[in-house]
Coordinates of C-alpha atoms in Angstrom, one line a residue:
Chain A
M1 CA 8.5 29.9 -2.1
L2 CA 6.0 27.2 -1.3
S3 CA 6.9 23.6 -2.2
I4 CA 4.6 20.7 -1.9
A5 CA 5.8 17.3 -2.7
G6 CA 4.0 13.8 -2.3
L7 CA 1.0 15.2 -0.2
S8 CA -1.6 12.9 0.3
F9 CA -4.8 13.4 2.3
G10 CA -8.2 11.7 3.0
Y11 CA -11.0 12.1 5.1
R12 CA -12.0 8.6 7.0
G13 CA -10.6 6.6 4.2
A14 CA -11.9 8.6 1.2
P15 CA -8.9 10.1 -0.5
V16 CA -9.1 13.6 -1.5
L17 CA -5.5 14.4 -2.5
S18 CA -2.9 11.9 -3.6
E19 CA 0.6 12.7 -4.3
L20 CA 0.2 16.2 -4.9
A21 CA 3.0 18.4 -5.9
L22 CA 3.4 22.0 -6.3
Q23 CA 5.8 25.0 -6.5
A24 CA 4.4 28.3 -5.8
P25 CA 7.1 31.1 -6.1
A26 CA 6.8 34.4 -4.1
G27 CA 5.7 37.6 -5.9
V28 CA 3.1 36.2 -8.1
L29 CA -0.5 34.9 -7.2
T30 CA -0.9 31.1 -8.0
A31 CA -4.5 30.1 -8.6
V32 CA -6.0 26.8 -7.4
L33 CA -8.7 25.8 -9.9
G34 CA -10.9 22.9 -10.5
P35 CA -14.6 21.7 -10.0
N36 CA -16.2 21.3 -6.6
G37 CA -15.2 18.5 -4.2
V38 CA -11.6 18.1 -5.8
G39 CA -9.8 19.2 -2.5
K40 CA -9.1 22.8 -3.1
S41 CA -10.2 23.9 0.3
T42 CA -8.7 20.8 1.7
L43 CA -5.3 21.7 0.2
L44 CA -5.5 25.3 1.8
K45 CA -6.4 23.7 5.0
L46 CA -3.6 21.4 5.1
I47 CA -1.1 24.2 4.2
A48 CA -2.5 26.4 7.0
G49 CA -2.2 23.7 9.6
L50 CA -6.1 23.4 10.0
L51 CA -6.1 19.8 9.0
P52 CA -3.2 17.5 10.2
A53 CA -0.7 17.5 7.4
P54 CA 2.0 14.7 6.9
R55 CA 5.4 15.4 8.0
D56 CA 8.0 16.7 5.3
R57 CA 5.3 17.2 2.8
V58 CA 4.8 21.2 2.8
R59 CA 7.6 23.5 3.1
L60 CA 7.7 27.2 3.0
D61 CA 11.1 28.8 2.2
G62 CA 12.7 25.1 3.2
T63 CA 10.9 25.1 6.6
D64 CA 8.5 22.0 7.2
L65 CA 5.4 23.6 8.2
S66 CA 4.1 20.6 10.2
R67 CA 7.0 21.1 12.6
L68 CA 6.0 24.7 13.6
T69 CA 4.0 25.6 16.7
R70 CA 0.7 27.0 16.1
T71 CA 2.0 30.6 16.8
R72 CA 4.9 30.3 14.7
R73 CA 2.7 29.0 11.8
A74 CA 0.3 31.9 12.4
Q75 CA 3.2 34.3 12.3
R76 CA 4.0 33.0 8.6
I77 CA 0.7 32.1 7.1
A78 CA -2.5 34.0 6.8
Y79 CA -5.7 31.9 5.9
L80 CA -8.9 33.5 4.7
P81 CA -11.9 30.8 4.9
Q82 CA -14.4 30.4 2.2
M83 CA -17.3 31.7 4.5
T84 CA -16.9 34.2 7.4
T85 CA -19.6 35.0 9.9
P86 CA -18.4 38.3 11.4
A87 CA -18.3 39.1 15.1
Q88 CA -19.8 41.9 16.5
V89 CA -16.7 44.3 16.5
S90 CA -15.5 47.4 14.6
V91 CA -13.4 47.1 11.7
F92 CA -10.5 48.4 13.5
E93 CA -10.7 45.7 16.1
A94 CA -11.4 43.1 13.4
V95 CA -8.3 44.1 11.6
L96 CA -6.2 44.4 15.0
L97 CA -6.9 40.9 15.5
G98 CA -4.5 39.9 12.9
R99 CA -1.8 40.9 15.2
L100 CA -2.7 38.2 17.6
P101 CA 0.2 35.6 16.6
H102 CA 2.7 38.4 17.2
P103 CA 4.7 38.6 20.6
S104 CA 4.4 42.4 20.3
G105 CA 0.6 41.9 20.7
R106 CA -1.1 45.4 20.7
T107 CA 1.4 47.7 21.4
D108 CA 1.5 51.1 19.5
T109 CA 3.3 49.7 16.6
D110 CA 0.8 47.2 16.1
L111 CA -1.9 49.8 16.2
V112 CA -0.2 52.1 13.9
L113 CA 0.3 49.0 11.3
V114 CA -3.3 48.6 11.5
E115 CA -4.0 52.1 10.9
E116 CA -1.8 52.0 7.6
M117 CA -3.2 49.1 6.5
L118 CA -6.7 50.4 6.7
Q119 CA -5.7 53.6 4.9
R120 CA -3.9 51.5 2.2
L121 CA -7.0 49.5 1.5
G122 CA -9.3 52.5 1.5
L123 CA -11.0 51.4 4.7
A124 CA -10.1 54.3 7.0
C125 CA -13.4 56.0 6.8
L126 CA -14.9 52.7 7.9
S127 CA -12.8 52.0 10.9
D128 CA -15.7 52.6 13.4
R129 CA -18.3 50.7 11.7
P130 CA -19.4 47.5 13.1
V131 CA -18.1 44.6 10.7
T132 CA -21.8 43.3 10.9
Q133 CA -22.9 46.3 8.8
L134 CA -20.4 46.0 6.1
S135 CA -21.4 45.1 2.5
G136 CA -19.8 41.7 1.4
G137 CA -16.8 43.5 -0.5
E138 CA -16.1 45.8 2.4
L139 CA -16.2 42.8 4.8
Q140 CA -13.7 40.9 2.3
K141 CA -11.4 43.8 2.4
V142 CA -11.6 44.0 6.0
L143 CA -10.5 40.3 6.3
I144 CA -7.6 40.8 3.6
A145 CA -6.4 43.8 5.9
R146 CA -6.5 41.4 8.8
A147 CA -4.5 39.0 6.8
L148 CA -2.1 41.5 5.7
V149 CA -1.5 43.0 9.2
Q150 CA -0.7 39.4 10.2
E151 CA 2.4 40.0 8.0
P152 CA 2.6 36.7 6.8
R153 CA 4.9 35.1 4.2
L154 CA 2.1 33.0 2.7
L155 CA -1.2 34.3 2.0
L156 CA -3.9 31.4 1.6
L157 CA -7.4 32.7 0.3
D158 CA -10.3 30.3 -0.5
E159 CA -12.6 31.7 -2.9
P160 CA -12.1 35.6 -2.0
V161 CA -14.4 37.1 -4.5
N162 CA -17.2 34.8 -4.2
H163 CA -20.6 36.7 -3.7
L164 CA -18.9 40.0 -4.6
D165 CA -20.1 42.0 -7.4
L166 CA -18.2 42.8 -10.5
R167 CA -16.4 45.9 -9.4
N168 CA -15.4 44.4 -6.0
Q169 CA -14.1 41.1 -7.3
I170 CA -11.8 43.2 -9.7
E171 CA -10.8 45.6 -6.8
V172 CA -10.3 42.7 -4.3
L173 CA -8.2 40.8 -6.7
E174 CA -6.1 43.8 -7.7
T175 CA -5.5 44.8 -4.1
I176 CA -4.3 41.1 -3.5
Q177 CA -2.3 40.9 -6.5
G178 CA -0.6 44.4 -5.5
V179 CA 0.3 43.2 -2.1
V180 CA 1.7 39.9 -3.2
Q181 CA 4.0 41.7 -5.7
D182 CA 4.8 44.7 -3.4
Q183 CA 5.7 42.5 -0.3
N184 CA 6.9 39.6 -2.4
L185 CA 4.7 37.1 -0.6
V186 CA 3.5 33.8 -1.6
G187 CA -0.2 34.0 -2.7
L188 CA -2.4 30.9 -3.1
V189 CA -5.9 31.7 -4.1
V190 CA -8.9 29.3 -4.8
L191 CA -11.0 30.6 -7.6
H192 CA -14.0 29.5 -9.5
D193 CA -13.9 32.2 -12.2
L194 CA -11.4 31.0 -14.9
N195 CA -11.2 34.5 -16.5
L196 CA -10.3 36.2 -13.1
A197 CA -7.7 33.6 -12.5
L198 CA -6.3 34.1 -16.1
R199 CA -6.1 37.6 -15.6
F200 CA -4.7 37.9 -12.1
A201 CA -2.7 34.6 -11.5
E202 CA 0.6 33.8 -13.3
R203 CA 0.6 30.3 -11.8
V204 CA -2.0 27.7 -11.7
L205 CA -2.7 24.4 -10.0
L206 CA -5.5 22.7 -11.8
L207 CA -7.1 20.0 -9.8
G208 CA -9.5 17.3 -11.5
P209 CA -11.2 14.6 -10.1
G210 CA -8.4 12.4 -10.3
G211 CA -5.7 14.7 -9.1
A212 CA -3.6 17.4 -10.4
I213 CA -3.9 18.0 -14.2
H214 CA -1.9 21.0 -14.7
T215 CA 0.7 22.7 -12.5
G216 CA 2.9 25.7 -13.6
A217 CA 2.5 28.8 -15.7
M218 CA -0.9 30.1 -16.3
A219 CA 0.0 30.8 -19.8
E220 CA 0.7 27.2 -20.5
L221 CA -2.8 26.2 -19.2
R222 CA -4.6 24.3 -22.3
T223 CA -8.1 24.1 -23.2
D224 CA -8.1 20.2 -23.1
Q225 CA -6.9 20.2 -19.5
V226 CA -9.7 22.5 -18.5
E227 CA -12.1 20.0 -20.3
Q228 CA -10.6 17.4 -18.5
A229 CA -11.0 19.0 -15.0
Y230 CA -14.5 20.5 -15.3
G231 CA -16.0 18.0 -17.8
I232 CA -16.8 21.1 -20.1
A233 CA -15.5 22.2 -23.5
V234 CA -14.1 25.6 -23.5
V235 CA -12.5 28.2 -26.0
R236 CA -9.7 30.4 -25.2
G237 CA -9.3 33.6 -26.7
E238 CA -8.4 37.1 -26.0
V239 CA -10.9 40.2 -25.7
G240 CA -9.5 43.6 -25.6
G241 CA -6.1 42.5 -24.7
L242 CA -7.3 40.1 -22.0
P243 CA -7.0 36.4 -21.9
V244 CA -10.5 34.6 -21.5
M245 CA -11.7 31.2 -21.5
I246 CA -15.4 30.6 -22.3
P247 CA -17.5 27.5 -21.9
R248 CA -18.8 26.0 -25.0
G249 CA -20.9 23.3 -23.7
A250 CA -21.1 20.1 -21.5
A251 CA -19.2 18.3 -24.3
V252 CA -17.4 15.8 -22.0
A253 CA -19.7 16.0 -19.3
A254 CA -21.1 12.6 -19.5
D255 CA -18.2 10.6 -18.3
A256 CA -16.6 13.3 -15.9
G257 CA -19.8 13.7 -14.1
A258 CA -19.6 10.0 -13.1
R259 CA -16.1 10.6 -11.9
R260 CA -16.8 13.5 -9.8
R261 CA -16.9 13.1 -6.1
R262 CA -17.9 15.0 -3.2
A263 CA -15.5 15.8 -0.3
Chain B
M1 CA -22.1 48.3 17.9
R2 CA -23.3 52.0 18.0
P3 CA -21.6 54.6 19.9
T4 CA -22.9 54.6 23.4
W5 CA -23.3 58.5 23.6
R6 CA -24.2 59.4 20.2
D7 CA -23.3 63.2 20.8
D8 CA -19.9 62.1 21.7
A9 CA -19.5 60.3 18.6
P10 CA -15.9 60.4 16.9
V11 CA -15.4 63.0 14.2
A12 CA -15.0 61.4 10.9
S13 CA -11.9 63.5 10.0
D14 CA -10.0 62.0 12.9
S15 CA -7.4 59.0 12.0
P16 CA -8.7 55.6 12.5
L17 CA -6.2 55.2 15.6
T18 CA -7.3 58.3 17.3
R19 CA -10.9 57.0 16.7
Y20 CA -10.0 53.6 18.0
R21 CA -8.5 55.3 21.3
Q22 CA -11.7 57.4 21.6
R23 CA -13.8 54.3 21.3
L24 CA -11.6 52.6 24.1
W25 CA -11.9 55.9 26.3
R26 CA -15.7 55.8 26.0
R27 CA -15.9 52.2 26.8
T28 CA -13.8 52.8 30.0
L29 CA -16.1 55.6 30.9
V30 CA -18.9 53.1 30.6
G31 CA -17.4 50.9 32.9
L32 CA -16.7 53.9 35.3
A33 CA -20.1 54.7 35.4
M34 CA -21.3 51.2 36.0
G35 CA -18.7 51.1 38.9
A36 CA -20.2 54.5 40.2
A37 CA -23.9 53.1 40.1
L38 CA -22.6 49.9 41.8
L39 CA -21.1 52.0 44.7
V40 CA -24.3 54.1 45.0
L41 CA -26.6 51.0 44.9
T42 CA -24.4 49.2 47.5
L43 CA -24.7 52.1 49.9
V44 CA -28.4 52.6 49.1
S45 CA -29.0 48.8 49.8
L46 CA -27.1 48.8 53.0
A47 CA -28.9 51.6 54.3
S48 CA -32.3 50.6 53.6
G49 CA -34.6 47.9 55.0
T50 CA -36.9 47.5 57.9
Y51 CA -34.2 49.4 60.0
R52 CA -33.1 52.5 58.0
L53 CA -30.1 54.3 58.5
S54 CA -28.9 57.6 57.2
V55 CA -25.8 57.5 54.8
E56 CA -23.7 59.4 57.5
A57 CA -24.8 56.7 60.1
L58 CA -24.1 54.1 57.6
L59 CA -20.5 55.4 56.7
A60 CA -19.7 55.8 60.5
I61 CA -20.6 52.1 61.0
L62 CA -18.6 51.0 58.0
F63 CA -15.7 52.8 59.1
A64 CA -15.9 51.8 62.6
G65 CA -15.4 48.2 61.5
P66 CA -17.3 44.9 62.8
G67 CA -16.1 45.5 66.4
G68 CA -18.2 48.3 67.0
E69 CA -21.1 48.5 69.7
G70 CA -24.8 48.6 69.0
I71 CA -27.5 47.1 67.4
E72 CA -26.6 48.8 64.0
T73 CA -23.1 47.4 63.8
Q74 CA -24.8 44.0 64.2
I75 CA -27.3 44.6 61.4
I76 CA -24.9 46.0 59.0
W77 CA -21.9 43.9 59.6
G78 CA -23.8 40.8 60.5
I79 CA -26.5 40.6 58.2
R80 CA -26.6 43.2 55.7
L81 CA -23.1 43.5 54.5
P82 CA -22.5 39.7 53.9
R83 CA -26.0 39.8 51.9
V84 CA -24.9 42.7 50.0
A85 CA -21.3 41.1 49.3
A86 CA -22.9 37.9 48.3
A87 CA -25.3 39.6 45.9
L88 CA -22.2 41.3 44.3
L89 CA -20.0 38.5 44.0
A90 CA -22.7 35.8 42.9
G91 CA -24.1 38.2 40.4
A92 CA -20.5 38.9 39.0
A93 CA -19.8 35.2 39.0
L94 CA -23.0 34.0 37.3
A95 CA -22.8 36.9 34.6
L96 CA -19.0 36.1 34.0
A97 CA -20.2 32.4 33.6
G98 CA -22.8 33.4 31.0
T99 CA -20.6 35.7 29.1
L100 CA -17.9 33.0 28.7
L101 CA -20.4 30.3 27.8
Q102 CA -22.1 32.6 25.2
G103 CA -18.7 33.5 23.9
L104 CA -16.9 30.1 23.8
L105 CA -20.0 28.1 22.4
R106 CA -20.8 31.0 20.1
N107 CA -24.3 30.8 21.4
P108 CA -26.6 33.7 22.6
L109 CA -28.8 31.5 24.5
A110 CA -26.0 29.9 26.5
S111 CA -26.1 30.6 30.4
P112 CA -25.4 28.6 33.5
F113 CA -29.2 28.1 33.7
T114 CA -30.1 27.2 30.1
L115 CA -27.3 24.7 29.9
G116 CA -28.1 22.9 33.1
I117 CA -25.1 23.7 35.2
A118 CA -26.8 25.6 37.8
Q119 CA -29.3 22.7 38.1
G120 CA -26.6 20.2 38.2
A121 CA -24.8 22.0 41.0
A122 CA -28.0 22.2 43.0
L123 CA -28.2 18.5 42.5
G124 CA -24.8 18.0 44.1
A125 CA -25.5 20.3 46.7
T126 CA -28.6 18.5 47.5
C127 CA -26.9 15.1 47.6
A128 CA -24.3 16.4 50.0
I129 CA -27.0 17.7 52.3
V130 CA -29.2 14.5 52.3
F131 CA -26.6 11.9 52.1
F132 CA -23.5 13.3 53.8
G133 CA -25.4 15.5 56.4
A134 CA -23.7 18.5 55.2
G135 CA -26.4 21.0 56.1
Q136 CA -28.6 21.6 59.0
L137 CA -32.0 23.6 59.7
H138 CA -32.1 25.9 62.7
S139 CA -35.5 27.3 63.8
T140 CA -33.8 30.6 65.2
G141 CA -32.0 33.3 63.9
A142 CA -31.2 34.8 60.6
Q143 CA -29.4 31.9 59.4
A144 CA -32.2 29.2 59.3
V145 CA -29.8 26.9 57.3
T146 CA -26.1 26.5 58.0
L147 CA -23.7 24.2 56.1
N148 CA -22.0 21.9 58.6
A149 CA -19.4 21.2 55.9
P150 CA -19.5 23.9 53.3
L151 CA -16.3 22.2 51.6
G152 CA -18.6 19.0 51.0
V153 CA -21.5 21.0 49.8
V154 CA -19.2 23.0 47.4
S155 CA -17.2 20.0 46.2
L156 CA -20.4 18.1 45.4
A157 CA -21.9 21.1 43.7
L158 CA -18.8 21.7 41.8
L159 CA -19.1 18.0 40.5
G160 CA -22.6 18.5 39.6
G161 CA -22.2 21.7 37.6
L162 CA -18.7 20.6 35.9
S163 CA -20.4 17.3 35.1
S164 CA -23.2 19.2 33.2
A165 CA -20.6 21.4 31.6
A166 CA -18.7 18.4 30.5
L167 CA -21.7 16.4 29.1
I168 CA -22.8 19.7 27.0
L169 CA -19.2 20.3 25.8
L170 CA -19.0 16.5 24.9
I171 CA -22.5 16.6 22.9
A172 CA -21.5 19.9 21.3
T173 CA -18.2 18.8 20.0
L174 CA -19.0 15.2 19.1
R175 CA -22.0 15.5 17.4
G176 CA -21.1 19.1 16.0
L177 CA -24.6 20.5 17.0
T178 CA -25.9 23.7 16.2
P179 CA -26.5 26.4 18.8
E180 CA -30.1 25.7 19.3
A181 CA -29.6 21.8 19.5
V182 CA -26.9 22.6 22.3
V183 CA -29.4 24.7 24.3
L184 CA -32.0 22.1 24.0
A185 CA -29.6 19.5 25.4
G186 CA -28.8 21.8 28.2
I187 CA -32.5 22.3 29.0
A188 CA -33.0 18.6 29.0
L189 CA -30.1 18.1 31.1
G190 CA -31.3 20.9 33.6
A191 CA -34.9 19.1 33.7
F192 CA -33.1 15.9 34.4
A193 CA -31.0 17.2 37.4
S194 CA -34.0 19.1 38.6
A195 CA -36.2 16.0 38.8
A196 CA -33.5 14.1 40.4
T197 CA -33.0 16.9 43.0
M198 CA -36.8 16.4 43.9
I199 CA -36.6 12.8 44.1
V200 CA -33.6 13.1 46.6
Q201 CA -35.8 15.7 48.4
Y202 CA -38.7 13.6 48.6
F203 CA -36.8 10.8 50.5
A204 CA -35.2 13.2 52.7
S205 CA -36.2 14.1 56.2
D206 CA -38.2 17.1 56.9
T207 CA -35.4 19.3 58.2
Q208 CA -33.1 17.9 55.3
A209 CA -35.8 18.6 52.8
A210 CA -36.1 22.2 54.3
A211 CA -32.3 22.6 54.2
T212 CA -32.2 21.5 50.5
L213 CA -35.5 23.5 49.3
F214 CA -33.8 26.8 49.1
W215 CA -31.5 25.5 46.4
T216 CA -34.7 25.4 44.1
F217 CA -35.1 29.1 44.4
G218 CA -32.3 31.2 45.0
D219 CA -31.9 33.1 48.4
L220 CA -29.1 35.5 49.2
G221 CA -30.1 35.3 53.1
R222 CA -28.2 32.6 54.2
A223 CA -24.8 33.9 52.9
G224 CA -22.5 34.3 55.8
W225 CA -18.7 35.7 55.7
P226 CA -17.3 32.1 54.7
E227 CA -19.5 32.0 51.7
V228 CA -18.7 35.4 50.6
A229 CA -15.1 34.6 50.9
W230 CA -15.3 31.5 48.9
L231 CA -17.1 33.4 46.1
A232 CA -14.6 36.1 46.3
G233 CA -11.8 33.7 45.8
A234 CA -13.5 31.7 42.8
L235 CA -14.3 35.1 41.2
V236 CA -10.5 36.3 41.6
V237 CA -9.2 33.1 40.0
F238 CA -11.8 32.3 37.5
G239 CA -12.6 35.8 36.6
V240 CA -9.1 37.0 36.0
L241 CA -7.7 33.9 34.0
P242 CA -10.2 33.9 31.3
W243 CA -9.9 37.6 31.0
R244 CA -6.2 37.3 30.2
A245 CA -7.4 35.2 27.1
A246 CA -9.9 37.9 25.9
W247 CA -7.9 38.3 22.7
H248 CA -8.1 34.6 22.0
Y249 CA -11.8 34.6 22.7
N250 CA -12.3 37.4 20.3
A251 CA -10.7 35.4 17.7
M252 CA -12.8 32.4 18.4
A253 CA -15.9 34.8 17.8
W254 CA -15.2 34.5 14.2
G255 CA -15.1 30.7 14.1
D256 CA -12.8 27.9 14.9
D257 CA -10.9 28.0 11.7
P258 CA -10.3 31.6 11.4
A259 CA -9.1 31.6 15.3
R260 CA -6.8 28.4 14.5
A261 CA -5.2 30.2 11.7
L262 CA -4.3 33.1 14.0
G263 CA -2.7 30.6 16.3
V264 CA -5.3 30.1 18.9
D265 CA -5.6 26.9 20.6
V266 CA -9.4 26.8 20.2
V267 CA -10.0 23.3 22.1
R268 CA -8.1 24.3 25.1
H269 CA -9.7 27.8 25.5
R270 CA -13.2 26.2 25.1
L271 CA -12.5 23.5 27.7
L272 CA -10.7 25.8 30.2
G273 CA -13.2 28.7 29.7
T274 CA -16.1 26.5 30.0
A275 CA -14.7 24.7 33.2
A276 CA -14.1 28.2 34.7
A277 CA -17.7 29.1 33.9
A278 CA -19.1 26.1 35.3
T279 CA -17.0 26.5 38.5
L280 CA -18.1 30.0 39.0
A281 CA -21.6 29.1 38.4
A282 CA -21.6 25.9 40.6
I283 CA -19.9 27.9 43.6
A284 CA -22.6 30.4 43.4
T285 CA -25.3 27.9 43.1
A286 CA -23.8 25.8 46.0
F287 CA -24.3 28.8 48.6
L288 CA -27.3 30.6 47.1
G289 CA -29.2 28.3 45.2
I290 CA -30.4 28.7 41.4
I291 CA -30.7 32.2 40.3
G292 CA -31.5 32.0 36.6
F293 CA -31.5 34.8 34.2
I294 CA -28.4 37.1 35.3
G295 CA -26.1 34.8 33.6
L296 CA -28.2 35.1 30.4
I297 CA -29.2 39.0 30.4
A298 CA -26.1 40.6 31.5
P299 CA -23.9 39.8 28.8
H300 CA -26.7 40.8 26.4
A301 CA -27.3 44.1 28.1
V302 CA -23.5 44.9 28.1
R303 CA -23.1 43.8 24.4
L304 CA -25.9 46.1 23.3
L305 CA -23.8 48.9 24.9
I306 CA -20.2 48.2 24.1
G307 CA -20.1 45.4 21.6
S308 CA -18.7 42.0 22.1
D309 CA -15.1 42.7 22.7
Q310 CA -14.3 40.4 25.4
R311 CA -11.5 42.6 26.9
F312 CA -14.5 44.7 28.0
L313 CA -17.4 42.5 27.8
L314 CA -16.2 40.0 30.6
P315 CA -15.5 42.8 33.2
F316 CA -18.4 44.8 32.3
S317 CA -20.7 41.9 32.5
A318 CA -19.5 41.1 35.9
L319 CA -20.3 44.7 37.1
A320 CA -23.7 44.2 35.3
G321 CA -24.5 41.1 37.0
A322 CA -23.5 42.4 40.1
L323 CA -25.9 45.6 39.8
I324 CA -28.8 43.5 38.6
L325 CA -28.4 41.1 41.4
L326 CA -28.0 43.5 43.9
A327 CA -30.9 45.7 42.6
A328 CA -33.1 42.7 42.4
D329 CA -32.4 41.5 46.0
T330 CA -32.8 45.2 47.3
L331 CA -36.1 45.3 45.8
G332 CA -37.1 42.1 47.0
R333 CA -36.3 43.0 50.6
L334 CA -38.2 46.5 50.2
L335 CA -41.3 45.7 48.0
L336 CA -43.2 43.8 50.6
A337 CA -41.1 44.4 53.8
P338 CA -40.7 42.8 56.2
V339 CA -41.3 39.9 53.9
V340 CA -38.5 39.1 51.7
L341 CA -38.9 37.9 48.3
P342 CA -36.7 35.2 46.7
V343 CA -34.1 36.9 44.7
G344 CA -34.4 34.4 41.9
A345 CA -38.0 35.4 41.2
V346 CA -37.3 39.2 41.4
T347 CA -34.2 38.8 38.9
A348 CA -36.5 37.6 36.3
L349 CA -39.1 40.4 37.4
V350 CA -36.3 43.1 37.1
G351 CA -34.3 41.5 34.2
A352 CA -36.8 40.4 31.9
P353 CA -38.2 44.2 31.2
L354 CA -34.7 45.5 31.3
L355 CA -33.8 43.1 28.4
L356 CA -37.0 43.8 26.4
V357 CA -36.1 47.7 26.7
L358 CA -32.4 47.0 25.6
L359 CA -33.5 45.2 22.5
L360 CA -36.1 47.5 21.4
R361 CA -33.8 50.3 21.8
G362 CA -30.8 48.6 20.3
R363 CA -32.4 47.7 16.9
P364 CA -32.6 50.3 14.4

């Protein structure tokens, strides 16, 4: 369980997050939604320790993350940034890097773990390929494989399916959902596609320009909350058994646009 | 990163782990091949020159030790061996410096020369000679220039090289510059140091100016055993320490945030690694003058062969640098013998076509 309480943060005086609270249980995906610039990436970086988080605000299974050393933190948290520029190495080596925080390092056990993960994610045939030659979907799966061999308790994914085609979006999210379920991980994923979030995440943190609008079960997410966050009217429905939210038009855009800030 | 030898490429039916092990083995073979080439080139370089020796005679002299009788012993142990050793060590040091800088700054154009580190070191060495009388010009003998106080020259060269590196780091981190801008800043810094060196030389006495002149184009001829010992010491310390951090450097190749998320102390590694690179380049420059290009080309050549895994890239770049510098110096000695061409010029003459060939072959 990831619990955040009273988390505030700003860049050079400009507040981005204020008094944020969140409970993200293990075993299900928690989606972080909201328009550009409301602090979704900032939140993930704070949890990952890439930005200085204040003391006693972010706890993972009761442990204050701000008190952990960088290695201990890396043993518990895997973080996938929004954009990745691949280095000139093979898929196997790229995934093996995930073992870096662990004291066992690169022993046979680690190598076997990497192999198993490659097979599990269907990457075994690519293991020799340079990551620079992979397609966007393949690269994303390689990065997820790396995050998983890190054997984290908490998975932080910043827009993992942007730039991916339809099939890869579903495949990657199914993989993430499966792993989070199987290994009972805490999974926090920033998404822009409401419908993917509705389909794959059970919990949600909806951030608006003024702070958190909804925290809790995805099923309880109301259209007026989404309208408040994005400044656009939406309709909720069901298509082929899947929950969907479709934008109707920029009904409330006028004043929301003025409130929007850039981080 | 393509397989080095295509016909030896792994079988797709093998498991990923088997193929990974095969890859490591192939890379080790590349390293062994480079080592063997280096050994052969060393023997060729030692045996050839105005005074030619057969391989048997050369080996006999080498095994007899420096205490042996005759002119051959003097030529080999007194002149050629320190020169060859200096070429090997300086080539390795400069290549390592370039590899470290390129990796840590994530900049393919970084090298001791393009970042102004070599020029800064030359300025320091020049100041040591002119202002503190640390060097002297002799009219006779192979050693036309001796350094009265090698420690003084090395310290000031270090100071100059490290200052350049520190400025570059400061500019790069404070202003968050793009790789291109960092290299531009380095070129400006190098031009500044070169100009300052020229002005110091301009006001120096004739003998001092002559003693400083060889810093402006690198020359291996003045390296004696003390210089070789300094270089070897620096190479052991500042070559092995960064190599131990190779996995951390591999993580940093993906960007600062991904590396930090893997628990890597990015700032510390960048500072220490750059300092090690600057030290290696400064010491090589202090003794041998500015030898450009090695630090730039050696890592690129090796990267085209084996990819950018720093575990292999660092040691293999050192081997490649040693190979290139020794080949350049041997050519420089033989091409217009008995005239010896400055190694700095020959390095670029040999290195530039080599890099072009590798680039043409390496791209699909």
